[in-house]
XYZ file of C-alpha atoms in Angstrom:
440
model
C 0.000 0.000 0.000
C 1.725 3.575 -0.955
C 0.894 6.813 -0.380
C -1.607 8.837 -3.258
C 0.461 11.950 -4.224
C -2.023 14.140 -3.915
C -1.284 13.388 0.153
C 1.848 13.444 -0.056
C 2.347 16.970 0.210
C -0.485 17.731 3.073
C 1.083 15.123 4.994
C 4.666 16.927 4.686
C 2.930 20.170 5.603
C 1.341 19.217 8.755
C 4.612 17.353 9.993
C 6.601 20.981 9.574
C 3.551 22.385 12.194
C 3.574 19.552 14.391
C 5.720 19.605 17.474
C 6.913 15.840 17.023
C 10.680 15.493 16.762
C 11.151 14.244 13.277
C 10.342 10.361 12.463
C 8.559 9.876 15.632
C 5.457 8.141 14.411
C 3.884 7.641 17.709
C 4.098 11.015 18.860
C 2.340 12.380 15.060
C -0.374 9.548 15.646
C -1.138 11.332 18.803
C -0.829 14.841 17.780
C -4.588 16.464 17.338
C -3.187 19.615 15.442
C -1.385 17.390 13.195
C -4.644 15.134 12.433
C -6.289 17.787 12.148
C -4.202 19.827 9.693
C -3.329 16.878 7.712
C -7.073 15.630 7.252
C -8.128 19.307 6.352
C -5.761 19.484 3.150
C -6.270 15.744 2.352
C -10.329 16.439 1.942
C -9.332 19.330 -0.643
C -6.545 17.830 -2.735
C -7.683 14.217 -2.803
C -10.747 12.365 -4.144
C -12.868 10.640 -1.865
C -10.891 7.426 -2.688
C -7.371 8.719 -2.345
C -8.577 10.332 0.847
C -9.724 7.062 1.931
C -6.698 4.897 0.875
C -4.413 7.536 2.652
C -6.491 6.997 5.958
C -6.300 3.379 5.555
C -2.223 3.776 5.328
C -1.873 6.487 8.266
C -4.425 4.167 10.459
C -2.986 0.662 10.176
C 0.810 2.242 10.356
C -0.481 3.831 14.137
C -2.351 0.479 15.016
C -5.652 2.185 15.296
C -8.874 -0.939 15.349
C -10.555 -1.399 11.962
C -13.903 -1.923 13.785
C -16.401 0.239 15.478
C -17.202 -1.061 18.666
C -20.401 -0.901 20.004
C -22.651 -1.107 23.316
C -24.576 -4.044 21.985
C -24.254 -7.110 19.773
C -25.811 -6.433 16.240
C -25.802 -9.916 14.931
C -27.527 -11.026 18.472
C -30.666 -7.747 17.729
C -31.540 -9.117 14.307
C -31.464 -13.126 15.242
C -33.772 -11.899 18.382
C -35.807 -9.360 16.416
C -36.720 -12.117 13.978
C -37.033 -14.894 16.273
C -39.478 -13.390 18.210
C -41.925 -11.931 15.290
C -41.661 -15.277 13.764
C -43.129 -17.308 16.847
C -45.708 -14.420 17.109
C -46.414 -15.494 13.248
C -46.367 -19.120 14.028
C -48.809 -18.906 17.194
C -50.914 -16.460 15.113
C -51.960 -19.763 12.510
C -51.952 -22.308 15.695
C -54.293 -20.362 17.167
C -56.676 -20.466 14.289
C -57.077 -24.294 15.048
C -58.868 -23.074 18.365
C -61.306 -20.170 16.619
C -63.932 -20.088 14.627
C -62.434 -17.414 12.856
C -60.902 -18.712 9.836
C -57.440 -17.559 7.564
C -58.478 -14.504 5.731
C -56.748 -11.425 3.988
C -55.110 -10.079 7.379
C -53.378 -13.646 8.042
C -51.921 -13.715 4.431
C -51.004 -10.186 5.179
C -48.858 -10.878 7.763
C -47.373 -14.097 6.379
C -45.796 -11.711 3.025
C -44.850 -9.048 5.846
C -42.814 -12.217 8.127
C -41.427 -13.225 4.691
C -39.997 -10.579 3.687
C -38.846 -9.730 7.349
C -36.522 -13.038 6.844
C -35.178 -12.133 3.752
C -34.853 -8.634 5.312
C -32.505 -9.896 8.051
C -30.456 -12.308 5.633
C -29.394 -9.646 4.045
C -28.742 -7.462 7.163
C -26.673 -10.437 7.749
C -24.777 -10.585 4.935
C -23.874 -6.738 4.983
C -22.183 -7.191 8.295
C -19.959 -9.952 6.475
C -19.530 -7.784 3.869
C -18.246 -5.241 6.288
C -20.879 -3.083 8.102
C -19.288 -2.085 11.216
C -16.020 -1.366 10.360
C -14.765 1.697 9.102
C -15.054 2.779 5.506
C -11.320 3.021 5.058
C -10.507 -0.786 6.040
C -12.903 -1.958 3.286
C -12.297 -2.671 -0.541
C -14.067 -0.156 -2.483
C -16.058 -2.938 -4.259
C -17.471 -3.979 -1.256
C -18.474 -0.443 0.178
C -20.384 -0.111 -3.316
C -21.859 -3.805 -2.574
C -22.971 -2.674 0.729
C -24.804 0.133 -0.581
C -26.717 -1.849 -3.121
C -27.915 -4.105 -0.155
C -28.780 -1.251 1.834
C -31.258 0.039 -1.468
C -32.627 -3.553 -1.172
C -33.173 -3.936 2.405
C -34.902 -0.026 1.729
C -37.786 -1.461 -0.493
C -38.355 -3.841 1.808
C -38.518 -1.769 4.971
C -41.052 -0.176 2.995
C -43.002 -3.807 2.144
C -42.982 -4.904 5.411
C -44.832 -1.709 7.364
C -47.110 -1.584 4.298
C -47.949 -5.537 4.702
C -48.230 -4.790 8.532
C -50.180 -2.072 8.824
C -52.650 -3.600 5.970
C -52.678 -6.692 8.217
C -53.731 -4.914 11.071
C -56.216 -2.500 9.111
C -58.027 -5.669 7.922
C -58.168 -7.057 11.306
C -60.062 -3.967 12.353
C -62.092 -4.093 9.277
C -63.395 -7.896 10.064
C -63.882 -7.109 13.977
C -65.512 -3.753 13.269
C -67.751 -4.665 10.131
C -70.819 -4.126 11.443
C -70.276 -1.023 13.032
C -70.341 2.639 12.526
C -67.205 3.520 10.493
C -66.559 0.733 8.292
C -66.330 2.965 5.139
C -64.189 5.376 7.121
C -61.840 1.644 7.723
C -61.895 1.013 4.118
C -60.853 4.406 2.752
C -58.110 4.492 5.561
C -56.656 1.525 4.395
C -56.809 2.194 0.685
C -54.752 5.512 1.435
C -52.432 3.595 3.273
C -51.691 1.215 0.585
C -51.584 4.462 -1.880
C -49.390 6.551 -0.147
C -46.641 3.170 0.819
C -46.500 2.353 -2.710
C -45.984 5.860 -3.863
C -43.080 6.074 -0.829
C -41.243 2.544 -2.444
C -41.559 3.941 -5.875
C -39.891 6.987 -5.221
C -37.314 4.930 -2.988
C -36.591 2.943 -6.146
C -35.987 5.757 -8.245
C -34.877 8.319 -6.310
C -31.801 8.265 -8.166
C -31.577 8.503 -12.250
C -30.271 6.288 -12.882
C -30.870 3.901 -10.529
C -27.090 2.429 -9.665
C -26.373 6.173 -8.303
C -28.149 5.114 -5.148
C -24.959 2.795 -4.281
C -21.910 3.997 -6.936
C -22.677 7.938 -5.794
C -20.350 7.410 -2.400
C -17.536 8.012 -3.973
C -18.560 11.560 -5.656
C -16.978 10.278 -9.036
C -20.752 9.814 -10.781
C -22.325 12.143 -10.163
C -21.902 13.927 -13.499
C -23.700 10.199 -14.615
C -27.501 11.721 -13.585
C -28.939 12.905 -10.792
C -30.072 11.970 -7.268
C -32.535 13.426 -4.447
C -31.600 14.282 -1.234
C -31.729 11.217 1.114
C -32.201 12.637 4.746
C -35.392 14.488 2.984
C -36.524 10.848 1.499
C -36.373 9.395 4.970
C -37.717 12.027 7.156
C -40.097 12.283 4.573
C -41.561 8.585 4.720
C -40.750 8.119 8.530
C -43.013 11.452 9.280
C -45.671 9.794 6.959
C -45.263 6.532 8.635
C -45.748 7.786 12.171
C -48.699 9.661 11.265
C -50.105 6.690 10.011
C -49.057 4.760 12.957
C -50.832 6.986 15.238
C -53.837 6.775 13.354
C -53.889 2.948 13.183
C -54.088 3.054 17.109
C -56.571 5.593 17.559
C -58.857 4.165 15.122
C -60.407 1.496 17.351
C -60.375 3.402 20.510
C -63.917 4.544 20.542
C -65.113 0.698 19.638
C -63.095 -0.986 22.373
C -64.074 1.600 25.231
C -67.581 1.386 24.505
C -67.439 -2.748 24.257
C -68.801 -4.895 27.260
C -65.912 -5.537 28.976
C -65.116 -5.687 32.265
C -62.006 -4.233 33.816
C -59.432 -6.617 32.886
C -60.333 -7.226 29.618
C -60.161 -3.363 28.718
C -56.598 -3.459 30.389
C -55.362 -5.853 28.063
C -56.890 -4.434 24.906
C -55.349 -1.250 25.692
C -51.799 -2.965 26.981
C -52.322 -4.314 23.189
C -52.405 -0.955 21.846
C -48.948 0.298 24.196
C -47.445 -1.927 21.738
C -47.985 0.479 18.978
C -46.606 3.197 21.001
C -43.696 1.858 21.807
C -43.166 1.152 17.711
C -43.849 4.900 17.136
C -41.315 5.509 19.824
C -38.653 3.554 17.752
C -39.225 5.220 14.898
C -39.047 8.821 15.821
C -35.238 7.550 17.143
C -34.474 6.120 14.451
C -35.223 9.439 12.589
C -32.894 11.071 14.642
C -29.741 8.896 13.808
C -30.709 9.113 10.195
C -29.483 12.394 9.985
C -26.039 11.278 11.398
C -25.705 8.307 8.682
C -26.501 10.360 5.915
C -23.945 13.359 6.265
C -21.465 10.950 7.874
C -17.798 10.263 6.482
C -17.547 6.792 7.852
C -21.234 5.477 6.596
C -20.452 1.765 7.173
C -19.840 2.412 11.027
C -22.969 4.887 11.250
C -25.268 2.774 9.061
C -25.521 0.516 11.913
C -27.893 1.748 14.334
C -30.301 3.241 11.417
C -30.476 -0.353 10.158
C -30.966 -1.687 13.378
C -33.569 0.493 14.564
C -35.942 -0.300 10.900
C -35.361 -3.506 12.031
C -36.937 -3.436 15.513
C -39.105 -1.001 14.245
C -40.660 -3.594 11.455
C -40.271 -6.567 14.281
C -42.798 -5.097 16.884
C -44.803 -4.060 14.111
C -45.330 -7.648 13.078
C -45.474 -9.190 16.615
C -47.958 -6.051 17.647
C -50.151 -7.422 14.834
C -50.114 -11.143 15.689
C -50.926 -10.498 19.729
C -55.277 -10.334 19.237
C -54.906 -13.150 17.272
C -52.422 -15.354 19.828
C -54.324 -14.095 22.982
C -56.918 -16.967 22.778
C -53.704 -19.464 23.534
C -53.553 -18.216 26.944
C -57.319 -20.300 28.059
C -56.208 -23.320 28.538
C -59.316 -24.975 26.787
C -58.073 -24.122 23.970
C -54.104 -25.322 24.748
C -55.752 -28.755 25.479
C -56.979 -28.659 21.787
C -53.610 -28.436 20.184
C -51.696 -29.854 22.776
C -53.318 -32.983 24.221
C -50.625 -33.742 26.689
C -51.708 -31.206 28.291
C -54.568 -32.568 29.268
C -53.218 -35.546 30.815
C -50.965 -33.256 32.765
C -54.054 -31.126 34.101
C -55.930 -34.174 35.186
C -52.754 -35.451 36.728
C -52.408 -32.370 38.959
C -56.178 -32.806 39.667
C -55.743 -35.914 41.645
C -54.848 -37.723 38.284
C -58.764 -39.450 37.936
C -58.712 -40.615 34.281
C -61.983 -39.990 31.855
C -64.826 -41.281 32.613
C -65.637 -41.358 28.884
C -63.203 -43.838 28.038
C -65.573 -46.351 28.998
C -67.940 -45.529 26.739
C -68.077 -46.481 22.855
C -66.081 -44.409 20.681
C -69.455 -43.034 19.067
C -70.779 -42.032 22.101
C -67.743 -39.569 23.307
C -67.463 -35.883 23.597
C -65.750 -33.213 24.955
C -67.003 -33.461 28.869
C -70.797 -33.324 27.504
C -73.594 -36.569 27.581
C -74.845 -37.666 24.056
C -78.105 -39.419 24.838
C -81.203 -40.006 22.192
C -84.428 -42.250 22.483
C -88.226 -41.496 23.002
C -90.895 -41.822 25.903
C -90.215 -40.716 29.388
C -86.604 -39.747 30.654
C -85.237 -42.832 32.583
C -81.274 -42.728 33.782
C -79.095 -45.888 33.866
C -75.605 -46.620 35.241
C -72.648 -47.826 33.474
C -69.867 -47.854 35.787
C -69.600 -44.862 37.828
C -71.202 -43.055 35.154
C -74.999 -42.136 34.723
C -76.025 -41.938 31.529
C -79.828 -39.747 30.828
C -82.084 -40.947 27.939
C -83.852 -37.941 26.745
C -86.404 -37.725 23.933
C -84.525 -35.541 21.618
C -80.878 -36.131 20.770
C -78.782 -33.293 21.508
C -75.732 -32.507 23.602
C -75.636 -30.878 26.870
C -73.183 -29.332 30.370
C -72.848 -32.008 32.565
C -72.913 -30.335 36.169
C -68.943 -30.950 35.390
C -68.663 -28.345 33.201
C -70.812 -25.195 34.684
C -67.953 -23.766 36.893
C -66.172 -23.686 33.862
C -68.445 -21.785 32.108
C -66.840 -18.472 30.138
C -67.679 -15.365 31.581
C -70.238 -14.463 28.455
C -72.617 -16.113 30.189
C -72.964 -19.425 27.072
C -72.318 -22.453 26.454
C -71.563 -23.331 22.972
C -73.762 -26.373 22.587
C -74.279 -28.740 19.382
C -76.583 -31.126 18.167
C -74.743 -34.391 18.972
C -75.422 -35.941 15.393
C -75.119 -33.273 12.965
C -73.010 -30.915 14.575
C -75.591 -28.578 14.184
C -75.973 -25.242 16.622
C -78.378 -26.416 19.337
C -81.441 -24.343 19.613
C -80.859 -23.138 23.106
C -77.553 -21.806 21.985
C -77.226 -18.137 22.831
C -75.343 -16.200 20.398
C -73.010 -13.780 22.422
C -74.518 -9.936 22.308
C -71.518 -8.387 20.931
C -69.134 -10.639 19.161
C -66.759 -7.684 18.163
C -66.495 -8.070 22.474
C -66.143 -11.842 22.678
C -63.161 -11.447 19.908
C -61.450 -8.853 21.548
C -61.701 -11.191 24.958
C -60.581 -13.840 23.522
């Protein structure tokens, strides 16, 4: 590695200010006036790569680290940040299995939005191998320009993911909410939302002309090639749209939720639900603020981290804050029984470990903790075994006296007709099922 010539001279210049003795390198890689000098006429003589390759020379020759250190572990934030969403995802689908509710646009929604959260990490992944983290100088100029082009990837798909998100959660509103005051209100909200994202990513795209500016234009040497828009402007620009939107998303169901049947608790957790957003609002506006320091930086592989670790917590909670109404109904432990039948033996185990009573019986004649009688004339009751089993005139099934201190707190039982599967006609439909939902 030598010297650029256009350095030569500034370097010369500083040493005759510098009060080092002659040839003592230690001293000159201490001296702050020196530095100081020397970087000054180095900016103004040299082109951004001389400049750089002259900084790589000076840095290795006084031992100075080739890596920023810093107060937390990037590769451990983005494993976490998409472990986490990803189990949120995962329980989102298992809990289906437990709710009439089936998979619909919000689900799907979310699924693109956890995709390309994955691919957004992978590639977060590969631009710390590539080099992000360690200072600008210390890296090949091939792979600064590589790192670059990832981040311009890993842009458009910051810009997916909230859109997918946010859509997810509109539509999640939209389904709980349809038959309430509003709905059209819903609708346009989320069309705008899907307007204005689009609009952001397509302006992302081609916010330089032409397009390889966005990761060659670091240098300064192309920029007579086209033309390219300011970048702080482009992401204030989208992250002030973005909160806005955020804000809006959480205020939207407000009114609905506080004027729902609920007791006490319940409202607590629907609006511990909503915190969530807050806190992803929160992350943005920071992230914001260190946006400004990445773009006008002169070491932008060092300073690029914490911007691209903030979108990514930022797009994490966003994607776990959506999945949490859906997961909730996990917590009853009726419904972990369904998906997790060991469970059950382990709950009658720490009951005094009495086995079913309904194993006994023929297979056809099982069900979940109910009696499935049928026959005609007057009710008679038979034993089998410790079990009593009531002939009734119409087949149907019903509580056992087992099953009423379990009864949910909506006051019904959600009874069937033993054959057909049929809603039994004393079922009572819950009064408000946008309530029951929410619950849930």
């Amino acid at each position: 590695m030598s010297i650029p010539q256009c350095a030569l001279g500034c370097l010369v210049s500083a040493m005759g200010n510098s009060t080092c003795p002659s040839g003592d390198t230690n001293c000159l890689c201490h001296d702050q006036l020196y530095s100081s000098q020397a970087s000054t006429c180095i900016t103004g003589a040299c082109s951004i790569r001389d400049s750089l390759t002259t900084l790589n020379f000076t840095s290795t020759l006084c031992g100075d680290d080739h890596y920023a250190h810093y107060t937390y572990s990037p590769l451990a934030v983005v494993i976490f940040f998409t472990a986490f969403p990803l189990i949120a995802v995962v329980l989102r689908f298992l809990a289906r299995r437990t709710q009439t509710a089936k998979i619909w646009w919000d689900d799907f929604c979310i699924l693109v939005s956890m995709a390309s959260l994955i691919a957004f990490s992978g590639l977060y992944i590969y631009d710390f191998q590539l080099g992000v983290g360690t200072h600008i100088w210390a890296i090949p100029f091939d792979t600064v320009t590589r790192i670059f082009m990832v981040f311009y990837v890993n842009f458009a798909l910051y810009g997916i993911i909230r859109l997918c998100t946010r859509v997810s959660i509109l539509l999640f509103y939209i389904r709980i909410f349809e038959h309430t005051r509003g709905h059209r209100a819903r609708v346009a909200f989320l069309i705008l939302d899907i307007v204005t994202v689009l609009s952001s990513i397509g302006v992302s795209l081609f916010s330089c002309v032409p397009v390889h500016l966005f990761w060659t234009r670091w240098d300064g040497e192309h920029f007579n090639e086209g033309h390219c828009q300011n970048l702080f402007g482009e992401i204030v620009g989208v992250g002030v749209k973005d909160i806005a939107f955020d804000v809006a998303i959480i205020l939207l169901p407000l009114p609905w939720i506080a004027a729902l049947n609920l007791n006490t608790k319940k409202k607590v957790k629907a609006f511990a639900l909503l915190a969530v957003g807050i806190v992803i609002i929160i992350v943005s506006a920071f992230r914001l603020a260190v946006a400004r320091k990445f773009v006008v930086s002169t070491d932008p592989t060092v300073d690029i981290m914490d911007f691209e670790i903030l979108a990514h917590v930022e797009v994490a909670l966003g994607i776990f804050c959506a999945c949490l109404p859906s997961i909730s109904p996990l917590l009853q432990v009726e419904n972990l029984r369904k998906l997790l039948p060991f469970l059950a033996k382990r709950h009658q185990s720490l009951h005094g470990g009495e086995s079913d009573p309904e194993s006994s019986l023929p297979k056809g004649r099982r069900s979940d903790n109910t009696l499935a009688a049928s026959g005609s004339g007057a009710p008679s009751t038979r034993s089998k075994g410790s079990r009593e089993v009531i002939t009734l005139t119409h087949t149907t099934t019903v509580a056992t006296s087992k099953d009423l201190p379990m009864a949910r707190e909506d006051n019904y039982f959600p009874m069937r007709d033993a054959e057909s599967g049929a809603r039994s006609p004393w079922y009572e439909e819950p009064k408000n099922t946008a309530a029951v939902y929410v619950a849930q």
